[in-house]
Amino acid sequence: MSFFLIKLIPGDPVRALLGPRASQESIDFYREQLGLNESLITQYVIYLGRLVRGDFGESIVFRGPVSELILDRTGPTLTLVIVTTLIATAISLVLAAIAARRAGDWTDRSIRISATIGLGVPQFWLGVILIIVFSINFDLFPVAGLGDGGWDSLSHLVLPCTTLAIPLIAILVRNLRASYLEGLGSEYAVFARSKGASESAVFWRHVFRNSVVPTLQLLGVNVGWLLGGTVVVENVFAIPGLGELLVNAIFARDYFVIQAVTIVFAISVVFVSLVIDVLTVLIDPRFGQ
Amino acid sequence: MIGTVTAPIRLVFGQGVEIALGTIIVVTFLILAAFAPFIAPYDPDFLNLGASLKPPSAEHWFGTDMLGRDVFSRVVFATRIDLLMGTVGVLLPMILGSTAGLIAGYGWGWVDALIMRLVDVVLAFPWLILMMAIIAVYSPGLVSFFFAVTMVGWVSYARLVRARVRVVKRADYVKSARVLGYGHARILTRHILPNAMVPALVFAASDFVLVLTAGSAVSYLGMGVQPPTAEWGLMIAEGRNFITTAWWIPFFPGMAIVLLAFGFSLIADGLSLKLGVGDA
C-alpha cells in the first residue's frame, strides 16, 4: 500500500537528485539504473521481491542502501520508546492507584484534572518548553542529540523521554483508574473483604494484580500513537532516529526511505500487538478462548 | 483547592460541571475567532522590525516575535484557523467513517468484510506517520492535511458506528419498522442512524483534541499550514530559533492549544459520563 502511495508523489526523483542543470543523458541513465522506466506493476513486483529479502532499495539522498540507514536509525528510536514506556507505566500505575484508593477526594481530583489536561498537551510544545526551562534557564540537561555514552547519554534522554511520557501517562492513568475502581467494586473484592482482609490487602493483592492485563492492552493500543510521538520528539531534540529520518526524507522526496520507514513502523505496530496478545493469553488463559 | 473552584459551578449546573466548564472554554475561543479583528490590538501580519523580540508588556501582552509582529494578536487570529482545522478535521472523518460503519454493520457479509479489512490496514500504521506519508504524496498545506486526516481518521468512527449498528438492528423498533414494510434506506437513516451515532458523537469531542494536536504538530513540522499565516503550531516552530532569548513566542500559542484541548476533553468526559458510553 505504501508503495503506491509514494509513487503518487509529484516531482521526478532523479531530477531532484541531480539538480536542475543536469543533462538529459545523465537523467536517462539514472532513471534506467533505478528501474523507474519499467511499468508500475513491474516496479511493484520487483519491489516486493526485494522487500522479502530485506532490501529496501537505495536512498537517493544518502546514496546508500536504505536497509543500512534504517538499522543505523533504529537504535535511538527504540531506546526512546522502551525507556518512555517503562517510566510512563511505572508512574501511571502509582498515580492511578493513589487516585483510585482516594476516589472522590482532592488528591484524586487533582490527579484526574492533570491527566485530562495532559491529554491535550502537544509534544512539540512541551519539548520546547522543557528545553527553555531545564536546558536554557537551569542548564541541567543538554538541548539536543544523543551524547557520547554512559551518563552523558542518559542525561540526553531525560527531556525527550519526559516529553514523550507525559501524554502517555495521562492516557494510562485515566484508564487504569477506571479499571481499579471496577476491581474495587467487583465480586472478588467483596469476597476478600468478607474474609476480613484489610482494604489495602484487597487492593494490592487482588485489584492491583488484576490490572496487569488491562495495562498491557492499553500499551498495545497506544503503541502506534507512541511511535507517532517519536517523530515529533526526535525533531524537537534533534535525535537521529527513524522519525527524524522520515521527516527529512519527506522534504527531500527520498522515495525509498519514506516507504521503508512507514513499513518498518507498521510492522512494529503489528509485531507489538501480536506479542501483547500472546502475553495476555499466557498471563490470563481466559483470553485464549 | 479544585473543590472550592468547582463547588459553586456544580451548584449551578448540577452534575454537568465538566460539560459546563468545557463549553465555557470552547465558547470563549469561538468568540475570539468570531471577533478577532475587534479583540486583537494589532494586525497579526503587521511587520515592525524595529520592535522585534520584545518581551510581554502593557503594549504587547504576549510580546512580539522575530519580525516584530504582536504575538497576542497572532494567537487570537490563529484561533480561526485552528478551530477550522479541528472542526473540519473531525467532521470529514466522521461522515466517511459513519457511512462506512453503517453499511458494514447493517449486513451484506462481503461489504462488511471488505470495510473491516481496510480498517485493519489503516490501523496497522501509526496514524501520525500514515498522515505524514499521505501529505508527502501531495503538497504541504491545509487541504492535504484534511485529506490525510480523513483517510486515517475514519476508521475509529467506522468501528464505533458498526458496533452500535449491529446491536441496534436487532432492536424491536427496527424489527417493527421492517414488518411495516419500510425500505432499507429508510430504516437505516431514520431508525438505526440516530441511535447508532451517540458513541460516535461523544468520541468526536475527544477526537477534536487528537486532530488539533496532530494538525498543529504537522504544521510545526512544516507540512501543514504555511507561513506567514498565524497558526499555533507554526508559531511554535517559528519561535524555536529564538528560545534562548524569547520564550514568549512558543509559550502562548502552546497554552492556547492546551486550553482549547482541555475544554474539549472536559466536554467529552462529561458527555460519556452522562450518556454512559465509552471509557470515561
PDB file of C-alpha atoms in Angstrom, chain A residues 1-2 4-6 8-10 106 109-110 112-113 116-117 119-122 124-125 128-129 131-132 136 143 174-175 178 223-225 227-232 235-238 243 246-247 250-251 253 258 261-263 265-267 269-270, chain B residues 1-3 6 10 18 121-130 132-140 209-210 213 216-218 220-223 232-233 236 240 243-244 246-247 250-255 257-258 261-262 265-266 269 279-280:
ATOM      1  CA  MET A   1       0.000   0.000   0.000  1.00  0.00           C
ATOM      2  CA  SER A   2       2.676   2.488   0.945  1.00  0.00           C
ATOM      3  CA  PHE A   4       1.522   3.093  -4.454  1.00  0.00           C
ATOM      4  CA  LEU A   5       1.127   5.975  -2.051  1.00  0.00           C
ATOM      5  CA  ILE A   6       4.715   7.015  -2.566  1.00  0.00           C
ATOM      6  CA  LEU A   8       1.854   9.367  -6.333  1.00  0.00           C
ATOM      7  CA  ILE A   9       4.341  11.952  -5.076  1.00  0.00           C
ATOM      8  CA  PRO A  10       4.669  14.598  -7.757  1.00  0.00           C
ATOM      9  CA  TRP A 106      -8.806  16.262  46.372  1.00  0.00           C
ATOM     10  CA  ARG A 109      -9.420  15.165  41.662  1.00  0.00           C
ATOM     11  CA  SER A 110      -6.066  16.837  41.072  1.00  0.00           C
ATOM     12  CA  ARG A 112      -7.713  13.402  37.245  1.00  0.00           C
ATOM     13  CA  ILE A 113      -7.664  17.057  36.200  1.00  0.00           C
ATOM     14  CA  THR A 116      -7.271  15.490  31.444  1.00  0.00           C
ATOM     15  CA  ILE A 117      -5.012  18.484  30.763  1.00  0.00           C
ATOM     16  CA  LEU A 119      -4.214  14.566  27.097  1.00  0.00           C
ATOM     17  CA  GLY A 120      -4.120  17.745  25.056  1.00  0.00           C
ATOM     18  CA  VAL A 121      -0.530  18.848  25.633  1.00  0.00           C
ATOM     19  CA  PRO A 122       1.197  18.930  22.241  1.00  0.00           C
ATOM     20  CA  PHE A 124       6.392  19.579  20.178  1.00  0.00           C
ATOM     21  CA  TRP A 125       5.418  22.400  22.513  1.00  0.00           C
ATOM     22  CA  VAL A 128      10.383  23.266  23.503  1.00  0.00           C
ATOM     23  CA  ILE A 129       9.178  24.458  26.925  1.00  0.00           C
ATOM     24  CA  ILE A 131      14.309  22.911  26.775  1.00  0.00           C
ATOM     25  CA  ILE A 132      13.656  26.535  27.757  1.00  0.00           C
ATOM     26  CA  ILE A 136      18.491  27.228  28.995  1.00  0.00           C
ATOM     27  CA  VAL A 143      19.405  20.557  24.420  1.00  0.00           C
ATOM     28  CA  ARG A 174      -7.327   7.729  33.220  1.00  0.00           C
ATOM     29  CA  ASN A 175      -7.897   4.180  32.045  1.00  0.00           C
ATOM     30  CA  ALA A 178     -11.278   3.276  35.923  1.00  0.00           C
ATOM     31  CA  VAL A 223       1.991   1.853  20.630  1.00  0.00           C
ATOM     32  CA  GLY A 224       1.152   3.422  17.264  1.00  0.00           C
ATOM     33  CA  TRP A 225       0.439   6.693  18.974  1.00  0.00           C
ATOM     34  CA  LEU A 227       5.659   5.846  17.615  1.00  0.00           C
ATOM     35  CA  GLY A 228       3.968   8.860  16.048  1.00  0.00           C
ATOM     36  CA  GLY A 229       5.153  10.879  19.041  1.00  0.00           C
ATOM     37  CA  THR A 230       8.769   9.872  18.449  1.00  0.00           C
ATOM     38  CA  VAL A 231       8.678  11.616  15.067  1.00  0.00           C
ATOM     39  CA  VAL A 232       7.814  14.895  16.757  1.00  0.00           C
ATOM     40  CA  ASN A 235      12.552  16.526  15.532  1.00  0.00           C
ATOM     41  CA  VAL A 236      12.443  18.797  18.599  1.00  0.00           C
ATOM     42  CA  PHE A 237      15.537  17.290  20.248  1.00  0.00           C
ATOM     43  CA  ALA A 238      17.474  16.585  17.014  1.00  0.00           C
ATOM     44  CA  GLY A 243      11.262   9.710  12.868  1.00  0.00           C
ATOM     45  CA  LEU A 246      11.193  10.205   7.869  1.00  0.00           C
ATOM     46  CA  VAL A 247      10.678  13.969   8.169  1.00  0.00           C
ATOM     47  CA  ILE A 250       9.582  13.671   3.080  1.00  0.00           C
ATOM     48  CA  PHE A 251      11.094  17.073   2.404  1.00  0.00           C
ATOM     49  CA  ARG A 253      11.308  13.329  -1.620  1.00  0.00           C
ATOM     50  CA  ILE A 258       9.721   7.215   3.150  1.00  0.00           C
ATOM     51  CA  VAL A 261      10.292   3.888   7.385  1.00  0.00           C
ATOM     52  CA  THR A 262       6.496   3.731   7.035  1.00  0.00           C
ATOM     53  CA  ILE A 263       6.656  -0.035   6.546  1.00  0.00           C
ATOM     54  CA  PHE A 265       6.696   1.455  11.731  1.00  0.00           C
ATOM     55  CA  ALA A 266       3.673  -0.559  10.566  1.00  0.00           C
ATOM     56  CA  ILE A 267       5.486  -3.860  11.107  1.00  0.00           C
ATOM     57  CA  VAL A 269       2.848  -1.944  15.484  1.00  0.00           C
ATOM     58  CA  VAL A 270       1.652  -5.324  14.237  1.00  0.00           C
TER      59      VAL A 270
ATOM     60  CA  MET B   1      -8.466  23.848  46.086  1.00  0.00           C
ATOM     61  CA  ILE B   2     -10.073  22.405  42.999  1.00  0.00           C
ATOM     62  CA  GLY B   3     -13.128  21.628  45.092  1.00  0.00           C
ATOM     63  CA  THR B   6     -15.840  23.511  41.095  1.00  0.00           C
ATOM     64  CA  ARG B  10     -21.566  22.242  40.484  1.00  0.00           C
ATOM     65  CA  GLU B  18     -17.412  19.090  33.099  1.00  0.00           C
ATOM     66  CA  VAL B 121      -4.807  -1.959   7.200  1.00  0.00           C
ATOM     67  CA  VAL B 122      -5.127   1.656   8.319  1.00  0.00           C
ATOM     68  CA  LEU B 123      -4.878   0.680  11.990  1.00  0.00           C
ATOM     69  CA  ALA B 124      -1.575  -1.105  11.352  1.00  0.00           C
ATOM     70  CA  PHE B 125       0.099   2.252  10.684  1.00  0.00           C
ATOM     71  CA  PRO B 126       0.801   4.745  13.443  1.00  0.00           C
ATOM     72  CA  TRP B 127      -1.714   7.384  12.439  1.00  0.00           C
ATOM     73  CA  LEU B 128       0.510  10.479  12.576  1.00  0.00           C
ATOM     74  CA  ILE B 129       3.050   8.666  10.410  1.00  0.00           C
ATOM     75  CA  LEU B 130       0.491   7.493   7.868  1.00  0.00           C
ATOM     76  CA  MET B 132       2.553  12.443   7.068  1.00  0.00           C
ATOM     77  CA  ALA B 133       3.134   9.867   4.328  1.00  0.00           C
ATOM     78  CA  ILE B 134      -0.172  10.865   2.698  1.00  0.00           C
ATOM     79  CA  ILE B 135       0.673  14.567   2.964  1.00  0.00           C
ATOM     80  CA  ALA B 136       4.041  13.768   1.366  1.00  0.00           C
ATOM     81  CA  VAL B 137       2.153  12.476  -1.662  1.00  0.00           C
ATOM     82  CA  TYR B 138       0.578  15.891  -2.166  1.00  0.00           C
ATOM     83  CA  SER B 139       1.948  19.288  -1.301  1.00  0.00           C
ATOM     84  CA  PRO B 140       2.132  20.578   2.270  1.00  0.00           C
ATOM     85  CA  VAL B 209      -8.225  17.013  20.829  1.00  0.00           C
ATOM     86  CA  LEU B 210      -6.354  14.438  18.740  1.00  0.00           C
ATOM     87  CA  THR B 213      -2.656  18.330  18.399  1.00  0.00           C
ATOM     88  CA  SER B 216      -0.604  21.663  14.856  1.00  0.00           C
ATOM     89  CA  ALA B 217       2.186  19.040  15.011  1.00  0.00           C
ATOM     90  CA  VAL B 218       2.035  18.645  11.234  1.00  0.00           C
ATOM     91  CA  TYR B 220       5.065  22.532  13.337  1.00  0.00           C
ATOM     92  CA  LEU B 221       6.982  20.068  11.149  1.00  0.00           C
ATOM     93  CA  GLY B 222       6.333  22.295   8.126  1.00  0.00           C
ATOM     94  CA  MET B 223       3.810  20.051   6.368  1.00  0.00           C
ATOM     95  CA  TRP B 232      -0.455  27.938  16.815  1.00  0.00           C
ATOM     96  CA  GLY B 233       1.766  25.013  15.786  1.00  0.00           C
ATOM     97  CA  ILE B 236       5.791  27.481  17.973  1.00  0.00           C
ATOM     98  CA  ARG B 240      12.157  27.607  18.034  1.00  0.00           C
ATOM     99  CA  ILE B 243      14.122  30.110  22.518  1.00  0.00           C
ATOM    100  CA  THR B 244      17.315  31.294  24.197  1.00  0.00           C
ATOM    101  CA  ALA B 246      12.283  34.903  23.555  1.00  0.00           C
ATOM    102  CA  TRP B 247      10.346  32.230  25.492  1.00  0.00           C
ATOM    103  CA  PRO B 250       6.346  29.473  21.599  1.00  0.00           C
ATOM    104  CA  PHE B 251       4.808  29.648  25.102  1.00  0.00           C
ATOM    105  CA  PHE B 252       1.496  31.430  24.462  1.00  0.00           C
ATOM    106  CA  PRO B 253       0.380  29.595  21.287  1.00  0.00           C
ATOM    107  CA  GLY B 254       1.040  26.304  23.114  1.00  0.00           C
ATOM    108  CA  MET B 255      -1.055  27.427  26.086  1.00  0.00           C
ATOM    109  CA  ILE B 257      -3.714  24.593  22.300  1.00  0.00           C
ATOM    110  CA  VAL B 258      -3.632  23.114  25.820  1.00  0.00           C
ATOM    111  CA  ALA B 261      -7.939  20.809  24.093  1.00  0.00           C
ATOM    112  CA  PHE B 262      -8.790  20.795  27.816  1.00  0.00           C
ATOM    113  CA  SER B 265     -11.684  16.817  26.819  1.00  0.00           C
ATOM    114  CA  LEU B 266     -13.994  18.077  29.573  1.00  0.00           C
ATOM    115  CA  ASP B 269     -15.745  13.272  29.689  1.00  0.00           C
ATOM    116  CA  ASP B 279     -14.475   4.896  28.814  1.00  0.00           C
ATOM    117  CA  ALA B 280     -14.859   7.976  30.970  1.00  0.00           C
TER     118      ALA B 280
END
